[in-house]
Short mmCIF file of C-alpha atoms in Angstrom, two decimals:
data_model
loop_
_atom_site.label_atom_id
_atom_site.label_comp_id
_atom_site.label_asym_id
_atom_site.label_seq_id
_atom_site.Cartn_x
_atom_site.Cartn_y
_atom_site.Cartn_z
CA MET A 25 -8.66 9.78 -39.22
CA LYS A 26 -10.26 11.60 -36.30
CA LYS A 27 -12.74 14.39 -37.06
CA SER A 28 -10.82 16.96 -35.01
CA LEU A 29 -7.55 16.11 -36.77
CA VAL A 30 -9.02 16.44 -40.26
CA LEU A 31 -10.59 19.81 -39.46
CA ALA A 32 -7.49 21.13 -37.71
CA MET A 33 -5.21 20.12 -40.57
CA ALA A 34 -7.55 21.63 -43.14
CA MET A 35 -7.88 24.89 -41.19
CA ALA A 36 -4.10 25.10 -40.92
CA LEU A 37 -4.02 25.04 -44.73
CA GLY A 38 -6.83 27.63 -45.03
CA VAL A 39 -9.75 25.49 -46.20
CA THR A 40 -13.02 27.21 -47.10
CA ALA A 41 -16.40 25.53 -47.54
CA SER A 42 -17.08 24.03 -50.99
CA ALA A 43 -13.62 25.01 -52.15
CA TYR A 44 -13.38 21.92 -54.30
CA ALA A 45 -16.23 20.16 -56.03
CA ALA A 46 -14.32 17.09 -57.24
CA ASN A 47 -14.63 13.96 -55.14
CA PRO A 48 -11.31 12.03 -55.14
CA PHE A 49 -12.48 9.23 -52.81
CA SER A 50 -15.37 6.87 -53.45
CA ASP A 51 -15.93 6.20 -49.73
CA VAL A 52 -16.40 9.90 -48.82
CA PRO A 53 -19.86 11.00 -50.08
CA ALA A 54 -20.72 14.63 -50.69
CA GLY A 55 -22.82 14.81 -47.53
CA HIS A 56 -20.05 13.53 -45.24
CA TRP A 57 -18.98 15.90 -42.44
CA ALA A 58 -15.35 15.85 -43.64
CA TYR A 59 -16.08 16.10 -47.38
CA ASP A 60 -14.78 19.66 -47.90
CA SER A 61 -11.79 19.27 -45.60
CA ILE A 62 -10.69 15.95 -47.17
CA ASN A 63 -11.04 17.42 -50.67
CA LYS A 64 -8.87 20.36 -49.67
CA LEU A 65 -6.18 18.12 -48.13
CA ALA A 66 -6.19 15.84 -51.16
CA ALA A 67 -5.95 18.75 -53.60
CA ALA A 68 -3.04 20.18 -51.61
CA GLY A 69 -1.24 16.83 -51.81
CA VAL A 70 -1.29 16.28 -48.03
CA ILE A 71 -3.33 13.04 -48.14
CA GLU A 72 -3.43 10.41 -50.89
CA GLY A 73 -5.69 7.65 -49.66
CA TYR A 74 -4.87 4.03 -50.43
CA GLY A 75 -4.51 4.19 -54.22
CA ASP A 76 -7.77 2.29 -54.89
CA THR A 77 -10.03 5.42 -54.88
CA THR A 78 -10.71 4.94 -51.13
CA PHE A 79 -9.78 7.25 -48.28
CA GLY A 80 -10.01 4.56 -45.56
CA GLY A 81 -11.19 6.92 -42.82
CA ASP A 82 -12.20 4.06 -40.54
CA LYS A 83 -8.75 2.42 -40.57
CA LEU A 84 -6.19 2.91 -37.81
CA MET A 85 -3.29 5.02 -39.01
CA THR A 86 0.32 4.13 -38.18
CA ARG A 87 2.64 6.73 -36.69
CA TYR A 88 4.73 6.61 -39.86
CA GLU A 89 1.69 7.35 -42.03
CA MET A 90 0.75 10.25 -39.77
CA ALA A 91 4.29 11.60 -39.91
CA GLN A 92 4.11 11.61 -43.73
CA ILE A 93 0.94 13.70 -43.58
CA VAL A 94 2.51 16.13 -41.07
CA ALA A 95 5.63 16.46 -43.23
CA LYS A 96 3.57 17.31 -46.32
CA ALA A 97 1.52 19.85 -44.33
CA MET A 98 4.71 21.48 -43.03
CA ALA A 99 6.09 21.68 -46.57
CA ARG A 100 2.99 23.64 -47.56
CA GLY A 101 3.34 26.14 -44.70
CA ALA A 102 0.76 24.72 -42.28
CA ASN A 103 1.20 25.60 -38.59
CA VAL A 104 1.42 22.08 -37.13
CA ASP A 105 4.14 22.59 -34.51
CA LYS A 106 2.46 20.47 -31.81
CA LEU A 107 1.98 17.57 -34.21
CA ALA A 108 5.55 17.95 -35.43
CA ALA A 109 6.83 17.80 -31.85
CA GLU A 110 4.81 14.61 -31.21
CA PHE A 111 6.13 12.90 -34.36
CA ALA A 112 9.64 14.36 -34.21
CA ASP A 113 11.45 10.99 -34.37
CA GLU A 114 9.44 9.77 -37.36
CA LEU A 115 9.87 13.11 -39.14
CA ASP A 116 13.60 12.99 -38.50
CA ASN A 117 13.70 9.58 -40.22
CA LEU A 118 11.93 11.23 -43.17
CA GLY A 119 14.62 13.91 -43.27
CA VAL A 120 12.43 16.71 -41.92
CA ARG A 121 14.27 19.07 -39.56
CA VAL A 122 12.19 19.57 -36.41
CA ALA A 123 14.87 20.05 -33.74
CA ASN A 124 13.40 23.29 -32.44
CA LEU A 125 9.68 22.54 -32.72
CA GLU A 126 9.33 20.90 -29.33
CA LYS A 127 10.90 23.95 -27.73
CA LYS A 128 8.40 26.23 -29.48
CA ALA A 129 5.37 24.08 -28.65
CA ASP A 130 6.28 23.11 -25.07
CA ASN A 131 8.55 25.77 -23.59
CA VAL A 132 7.47 24.95 -20.02
CA LYS A 133 7.01 21.37 -18.83
CA ILE A 134 5.69 19.91 -15.58
CA THR A 135 6.54 16.36 -14.50
CA GLY A 136 6.09 14.62 -11.18
CA GLU A 137 6.85 11.74 -8.88
CA VAL A 138 4.93 10.21 -5.98
CA ARG A 139 6.76 7.90 -3.58
CA PHE A 140 5.24 5.76 -0.84
CA ASP A 141 7.77 4.21 1.54
CA TYR A 142 7.73 1.86 4.49
CA ARG A 143 10.65 1.33 6.89
CA ASP A 144 10.99 -1.36 9.55
CA THR A 145 14.00 -1.30 11.90
CA ASP A 146 15.22 -3.30 14.87
CA ASN A 147 16.00 -0.19 16.92
CA TYR A 148 13.28 2.32 16.04
CA GLY A 149 10.24 0.32 14.94
CA SER A 150 8.39 1.15 11.72
CA SER A 151 7.48 4.33 9.85
CA SER A 152 5.82 5.35 6.61
CA THR A 153 5.73 8.51 4.48
CA MET A 154 4.36 9.77 1.19
CA ARG A 155 6.53 12.17 -0.81
CA ASN A 156 5.20 14.22 -3.74
CA ARG A 157 7.50 16.08 -6.09
CA LEU A 158 6.56 18.44 -8.93
CA TRP A 159 9.29 19.42 -11.39
CA VAL A 160 8.98 22.55 -13.51
CA THR A 161 11.40 23.13 -16.39
CA GLY A 162 11.49 26.02 -18.81
CA GLU A 163 13.80 27.34 -21.51
CA ALA A 164 14.86 30.96 -21.70
CA ASN A 165 16.65 30.36 -25.02
CA GLU A 166 18.69 27.69 -26.81
CA ASP A 167 21.51 27.96 -24.25
CA TRP A 168 19.79 28.55 -20.89
CA SER A 169 17.08 26.71 -18.97
CA TYR A 170 15.46 26.83 -15.52
CA THR A 171 14.52 23.95 -13.21
CA ALA A 172 12.53 24.00 -9.96
CA MET A 173 11.17 21.29 -7.68
CA ILE A 174 8.38 21.60 -5.12
CA GLU A 175 8.24 18.82 -2.55
CA ASN A 176 5.47 17.81 -0.15
CA THR A 177 6.14 15.10 2.44
CA GLN A 178 3.46 13.53 4.63
CA ASP A 179 4.63 11.58 7.67
CA PHE A 180 2.14 8.88 8.68
CA ALA A 181 4.16 7.67 11.66
CA HIS A 182 3.43 10.44 14.16
CA SER A 183 -0.28 11.13 13.84
CA ASP A 184 -3.38 9.65 12.32
CA SER A 185 -3.92 12.69 10.14
CA GLY A 186 -0.31 12.81 8.93
CA GLU A 187 2.22 15.56 9.52
CA GLU A 188 3.35 17.30 6.36
CA THR A 189 5.74 19.90 4.99
CA THR A 190 5.83 21.64 1.61
CA LYS A 191 8.92 23.42 0.30
CA LEU A 192 10.50 24.75 -2.85
CA ARG A 193 13.49 22.44 -2.47
CA ARG A 194 15.38 23.15 -5.68
CA ALA A 195 15.66 26.05 -8.11
CA TRP A 196 18.54 26.60 -10.51
CA VAL A 197 19.55 27.69 -14.00
CA ASP A 198 21.68 25.73 -16.48
CA GLY A 199 23.48 27.22 -19.43
CA ARG A 200 26.59 27.58 -21.52
CA ILE A 201 29.17 30.35 -21.64
CA GLY A 202 31.53 29.63 -24.48
CA GLY A 203 32.79 26.10 -23.99
CA LEU A 204 31.79 26.00 -20.31
CA THR A 205 28.63 24.51 -18.79
CA VAL A 206 27.30 26.53 -15.85
CA LYS A 207 24.82 25.63 -13.11
CA ALA A 208 23.75 28.16 -10.46
CA GLY A 209 21.14 28.17 -7.70
CA ARG A 210 19.99 25.59 -5.14
CA TRP A 211 20.06 21.86 -5.85
CA ASP A 212 20.85 18.51 -4.26
CA GLU A 213 24.54 17.94 -4.92
CA CYS A 214 25.04 14.19 -5.29
CA THR A 215 28.74 13.94 -6.08
CA SER A 216 29.66 10.80 -8.05
CA THR A 217 27.99 8.13 -5.90
CA ALA A 218 26.51 10.08 -2.94
CA ASN A 219 28.73 8.06 -0.57
CA ILE A 220 30.51 11.22 0.60
CA LEU A 221 28.03 14.00 -0.19
CA ASP A 222 24.36 14.10 -1.09
CA ALA A 223 22.93 17.35 0.29
CA TYR A 224 21.18 20.61 -0.60
CA ILE A 225 23.55 23.46 -1.39
CA ASP A 226 23.43 27.01 -2.77
CA ALA A 227 26.25 27.11 -5.29
CA VAL A 228 27.74 27.79 -8.71
CA LYS A 229 29.17 24.84 -10.65
CA VAL A 230 31.29 25.12 -13.80
CA SER A 231 32.18 22.14 -16.03
CA TYR A 232 34.28 21.65 -19.14
CA GLY A 233 34.58 18.66 -21.44
CA ASP A 234 32.60 15.60 -22.45
CA LYS A 235 34.31 12.19 -22.27
CA VAL A 236 36.82 13.79 -19.94
CA LYS A 237 35.00 16.36 -17.79
CA ILE A 238 36.68 18.74 -15.38
CA TRP A 239 34.50 20.67 -12.97
CA GLY A 240 34.54 22.88 -9.90
CA LEU A 241 31.94 24.08 -7.42
CA ALA A 242 31.75 26.82 -4.80
CA GLY A 243 28.81 27.33 -2.47
CA LYS A 244 27.38 26.87 0.99
CA ALA A 245 25.30 24.36 2.91
CA ALA A 246 21.54 24.97 2.82
CA ASP A 247 18.39 23.55 4.39
CA GLY A 248 19.85 21.54 7.29
CA THR A 249 17.16 18.84 7.12
CA ALA A 250 19.23 17.23 4.37
CA TYR A 251 22.26 16.46 6.52
CA ASN A 252 22.83 13.25 8.42
CA TYR A 253 25.43 14.58 10.86
CA ASN A 254 25.63 17.46 13.33
CA SER A 255 28.93 18.57 14.82
CA SER A 256 29.78 17.35 18.32
CA TYR A 257 32.76 17.13 20.65
CA ASP A 258 33.56 14.47 23.28
CA GLU A 259 36.01 15.85 25.86
CA GLU A 260 36.67 12.42 27.38
CA LYS A 261 37.75 11.02 24.00
CA ASP A 262 39.25 14.35 22.88
CA ALA A 263 37.56 13.80 19.54
CA TRP A 264 35.05 15.71 17.51
CA THR A 265 32.89 14.67 14.61
CA MET A 266 31.77 16.85 11.74
CA GLY A 267 29.16 16.98 9.05
CA MET A 268 27.96 20.24 7.54
CA GLU A 269 25.93 23.01 9.11
CA ASP A 270 23.86 25.65 7.34
CA GLY A 271 26.15 28.45 6.20
CA ASP A 272 29.31 26.31 5.99
CA ARG A 273 31.28 27.02 2.84
CA LEU A 274 31.79 24.12 0.46
CA TYR A 275 34.34 23.78 -2.33
CA ILE A 276 34.60 20.74 -4.62
CA ALA A 277 36.73 19.98 -7.67
CA GLY A 278 36.51 16.84 -9.75
CA ILE A 279 37.44 15.03 -12.93
CA GLU A 280 35.38 12.31 -14.63
CA ALA A 281 36.55 10.20 -17.55
CA GLN A 282 35.62 7.25 -19.75
CA VAL A 283 38.65 5.08 -20.34
CA GLY A 284 37.54 2.35 -22.71
CA ALA A 285 34.83 0.43 -20.89
CA VAL A 286 35.75 1.94 -17.50
CA ASP A 287 34.11 4.97 -15.90
CA ALA A 288 36.49 6.69 -13.47
CA TYR A 289 36.42 9.77 -11.26
CA PHE A 290 38.47 11.72 -8.70
CA ASN A 291 37.09 14.40 -6.36
CA TYR A 292 38.38 16.83 -3.75
CA PHE A 293 36.05 18.19 -1.04
CA ASN A 294 36.68 21.10 1.31
CA VAL A 295 34.18 22.15 4.00
CA ASP A 296 35.08 25.48 5.60
CA GLY A 297 33.06 25.84 8.80
CA SER A 298 31.89 29.27 9.89
CA ALA A 299 30.84 28.52 13.50
CA LYS A 300 33.65 28.34 16.09
CA THR A 301 33.56 26.25 19.28
CA MET A 302 35.98 26.26 22.22
CA VAL A 303 37.83 22.92 22.42
CA ASN A 304 40.67 22.63 24.96
CA ASP A 305 40.80 26.43 25.20
CA LYS A 306 41.11 26.75 21.42
CA ALA A 307 38.53 28.25 19.07
CA LEU A 308 37.98 25.54 16.45
CA SER A 309 35.47 25.02 13.69
CA LEU A 310 33.94 21.59 14.15
CA THR A 311 33.02 21.37 10.49
CA ASP A 312 36.39 22.02 8.80
CA LYS A 313 37.21 18.99 6.70
CA GLU A 314 39.11 17.96 3.55
CA ILE A 315 38.32 14.69 1.80
CA TYR A 316 39.53 12.96 -1.37
CA ASN A 317 37.92 10.09 -3.22
CA VAL A 318 38.57 7.99 -6.30
CA GLY A 319 36.29 5.48 -7.96
CA VAL A 320 35.84 3.16 -10.94
CA ALA A 321 32.93 1.24 -12.45
CA PHE A 322 32.97 -1.33 -15.26
CA ASP A 323 31.05 -4.33 -16.63
CA LEU A 324 32.19 -7.73 -15.40
CA ALA A 325 29.82 -9.44 -17.84
CA LYS A 326 26.64 -8.60 -19.72
CA ASP A 327 24.23 -6.80 -17.36
CA LEU A 328 26.66 -7.24 -14.43
CA ARG A 329 28.46 -4.08 -13.24
CA LEU A 330 31.02 -3.60 -10.46
CA GLY A 331 31.77 -0.29 -8.77
CA TYR A 332 34.45 0.53 -6.20
CA GLU A 333 35.15 3.79 -4.36
CA TYR A 334 37.96 4.67 -1.97
CA MET A 335 37.82 7.77 0.25
CA TRP A 336 40.20 9.34 2.77
CA GLY A 337 40.18 12.42 5.02
CA ASP A 338 42.99 14.84 5.82
CA LYS A 339 42.91 14.33 9.60
CA LYS A 340 41.76 11.91 12.32
CA ILE A 341 38.86 13.92 13.66
CA ASP A 342 37.55 10.92 15.60
CA LYS A 343 40.60 9.07 16.92
CA ARG A 344 38.73 5.77 17.36
CA VAL A 345 38.32 5.21 13.62
CA SER A 346 40.53 5.38 10.54
CA LYS A 347 40.87 8.27 8.11
CA ASP A 348 39.94 6.16 5.08
CA GLY A 349 36.99 4.07 3.94
CA TYR A 350 35.53 2.34 0.90
CA VAL A 351 32.35 1.13 -0.77
CA ALA A 352 32.02 -1.84 -3.17
CA ARG A 353 28.82 -2.38 -5.16
CA LEU A 354 27.59 -5.03 -7.62
CA ASP A 355 24.58 -4.43 -9.89
CA TYR A 356 22.75 -6.92 -12.11
CA LYS A 357 20.47 -5.34 -14.70
CA GLY A 358 18.16 -2.66 -13.24
CA ALA A 359 14.54 -1.58 -13.46
CA ASP A 360 13.64 0.93 -16.17
CA ALA A 361 10.48 2.86 -15.22
CA ALA A 362 9.48 3.14 -18.88
CA THR A 363 9.67 -0.65 -19.46
CA ALA A 364 7.13 -2.76 -17.57
CA GLY A 365 8.63 -5.99 -16.23
CA SER A 366 12.24 -4.80 -16.20
CA TRP A 367 14.10 -5.58 -12.97
CA GLY A 368 17.43 -5.57 -11.22
CA LEU A 369 19.40 -6.84 -8.22
CA HIS A 370 22.22 -5.22 -6.28
CA ALA A 371 24.52 -5.81 -3.31
CA GLN A 372 27.11 -3.63 -1.60
CA TYR A 373 29.48 -3.48 1.33
CA PHE A 374 30.47 -0.15 2.91
CA ASP A 375 33.00 0.95 5.52
CA GLN A 376 32.65 4.69 6.05
CA PRO A 377 34.33 6.40 9.02
CA ILE A 378 33.15 9.87 9.87
CA ASN A 379 36.65 11.18 9.11
CA ALA A 380 36.07 10.50 5.40
CA ILE A 381 32.44 11.54 4.82
CA ILE A 382 30.46 14.79 4.85
CA SER A 383 26.78 14.04 4.37
CA PRO A 384 26.23 10.76 2.52
CA THR A 385 22.85 9.28 1.68
CA THR A 386 21.70 5.77 2.48
CA ASP A 387 18.55 4.18 3.87
CA ALA A 388 20.63 2.24 6.39
CA ASN A 389 21.05 3.30 10.02
CA VAL A 390 24.15 5.55 10.02
CA PHE A 391 23.91 6.12 13.82
CA ASP A 392 24.76 9.41 15.54
CA ALA A 393 27.70 11.70 14.90
CA GLU A 394 29.51 10.58 18.06
CA ASP A 395 29.39 6.94 16.90
CA GLY A 396 32.21 7.45 14.41
CA GLY A 397 30.50 6.49 11.15
CA TYR A 398 29.16 3.12 10.04
CA LYS A 399 29.93 -0.11 8.21
CA GLY A 400 27.81 -2.99 6.95
CA TRP A 401 26.16 -4.53 3.93
CA ASN A 402 23.05 -4.22 1.80
CA VAL A 403 21.12 -6.34 -0.71
CA GLY A 404 18.16 -5.15 -2.75
CA ALA A 405 15.94 -5.52 -5.78
CA ASP A 406 13.83 -3.27 -7.99
CA VAL A 407 11.13 -4.00 -10.57
CA ALA A 408 8.92 -1.96 -12.91
CA LEU A 409 5.45 -3.27 -11.98
CA ALA A 410 3.94 -1.32 -14.88
CA LYS A 411 5.01 1.57 -17.02
CA ASN A 412 6.17 4.40 -14.71
CA ILE A 413 5.42 2.37 -11.55
CA THR A 414 8.51 0.98 -9.80
CA LEU A 415 8.99 -0.98 -6.57
CA CYS A 416 12.34 -1.00 -4.74
CA VAL A 417 13.12 -3.16 -1.68
CA ASN A 418 16.37 -3.02 0.33
CA TYR A 419 17.72 -4.79 3.41
CA TYR A 420 20.58 -3.24 5.43
CA ASP A 421 22.70 -4.60 8.28
CA THR A 422 25.00 -1.97 9.83
CA GLU A 423 26.99 -1.24 12.98
CA ALA A 424 28.65 1.89 14.37
CA LYS A 425 32.35 2.26 13.51
CA GLY A 426 33.28 3.70 16.90
CA ASP A 427 31.13 1.38 19.01
CA SER A 428 30.50 -2.11 17.63
CA SER A 429 27.88 -2.77 20.33
CA LYS A 430 25.54 -0.47 18.38
CA ASP A 431 23.98 -2.16 15.37
CA ASP A 432 20.72 -2.16 13.46
CA LYS A 433 18.86 -3.95 10.69
CA VAL A 434 16.58 -2.06 8.29
CA LEU A 435 14.03 -3.29 5.75
CA TYR A 436 13.09 -0.40 3.45
CA SER A 437 10.61 -0.46 0.56
CA GLU A 438 9.64 2.29 -1.90
CA LEU A 439 6.84 2.44 -4.48
CA TYR A 440 7.28 5.14 -7.15
CA PHE A 441 4.73 6.61 -9.57
CA ASN A 442 6.21 8.85 -12.28
CA PHE A 443 4.15 11.10 -14.53
#
């Protein structure tokens, strides 16, 4: 047992020097630095040794043995909250209730992620960035918590010294009001699969249910750097394309359910644009859009999962392309950052006209707004090189929906460090 641990445990129980004269362990002489503390712990019934009159202070202790000591100290009123939080799982197996100790000991937590990426494209050459994220979480009480994320991005493609930005990208509260779950603030809304929307918004989101969850969201677009599309109008084609612009109102409703081994969802999106533009002598908002989508995901075999999503818009904004699209994806296993050596493979095909998307996320080339959306395929792999270090590599081949002469190939790799 470490010196600091013996002394801390003894102090928690109120040990005083020479409190006990008896020597319960033959391998702890009277002149040993821990003599008084070990005597006190033994007399209090916190430690028992190995039953052969030895304490065994030089032996490595198992987590289960340590949990037994912590449980006995707790039973005698010792303040060992931090130790109890560390050994919560083992204590739970011993029947000791410690559900709230971690909250008391660690009310505010900081975690982080560092990502290095490298992109090589046919059309735009290569680029590289480093992204740093710090997450701060805190609990106001048992029902409400706060989350914030600070992000720094360094762009190594444009200068030798690197161009960088630092922002508070996300800040929101989570809580419960009766049977409802509430989220309010700014976050990255990644609805279902991110194939229609993955963007920063300022909003309030309310959910109800567990295996069948019904939810609704009302908010506005925020921080325009997150959006892939800007609004534009082509008079020759008499067509306009729309994404989201800062200040646009956004309303979403959805339902998610587990039906046996199948995960299913349905969503409705409504973007209500605030800025008006004259088109054919009419004042129109180029960002008004309604979209519906439905999706399912299920296991085809062990470690092999298929997902399919269908999406359709309410109007033909760009007349060159259809109002509906789809994405099909196949995943085999998958890397787990906490498990070194774990890995996965995936492949997908996507056909996404601009009439049926708002601001999706992908590392493929999605072309410009006037190109009508994109279609193509992707294959990739990910592997946990070591605990909390993950490498992801993806290859994309896409072309513009409205102009098939525009195409691109992208090789994109990411190296993550989580802490």
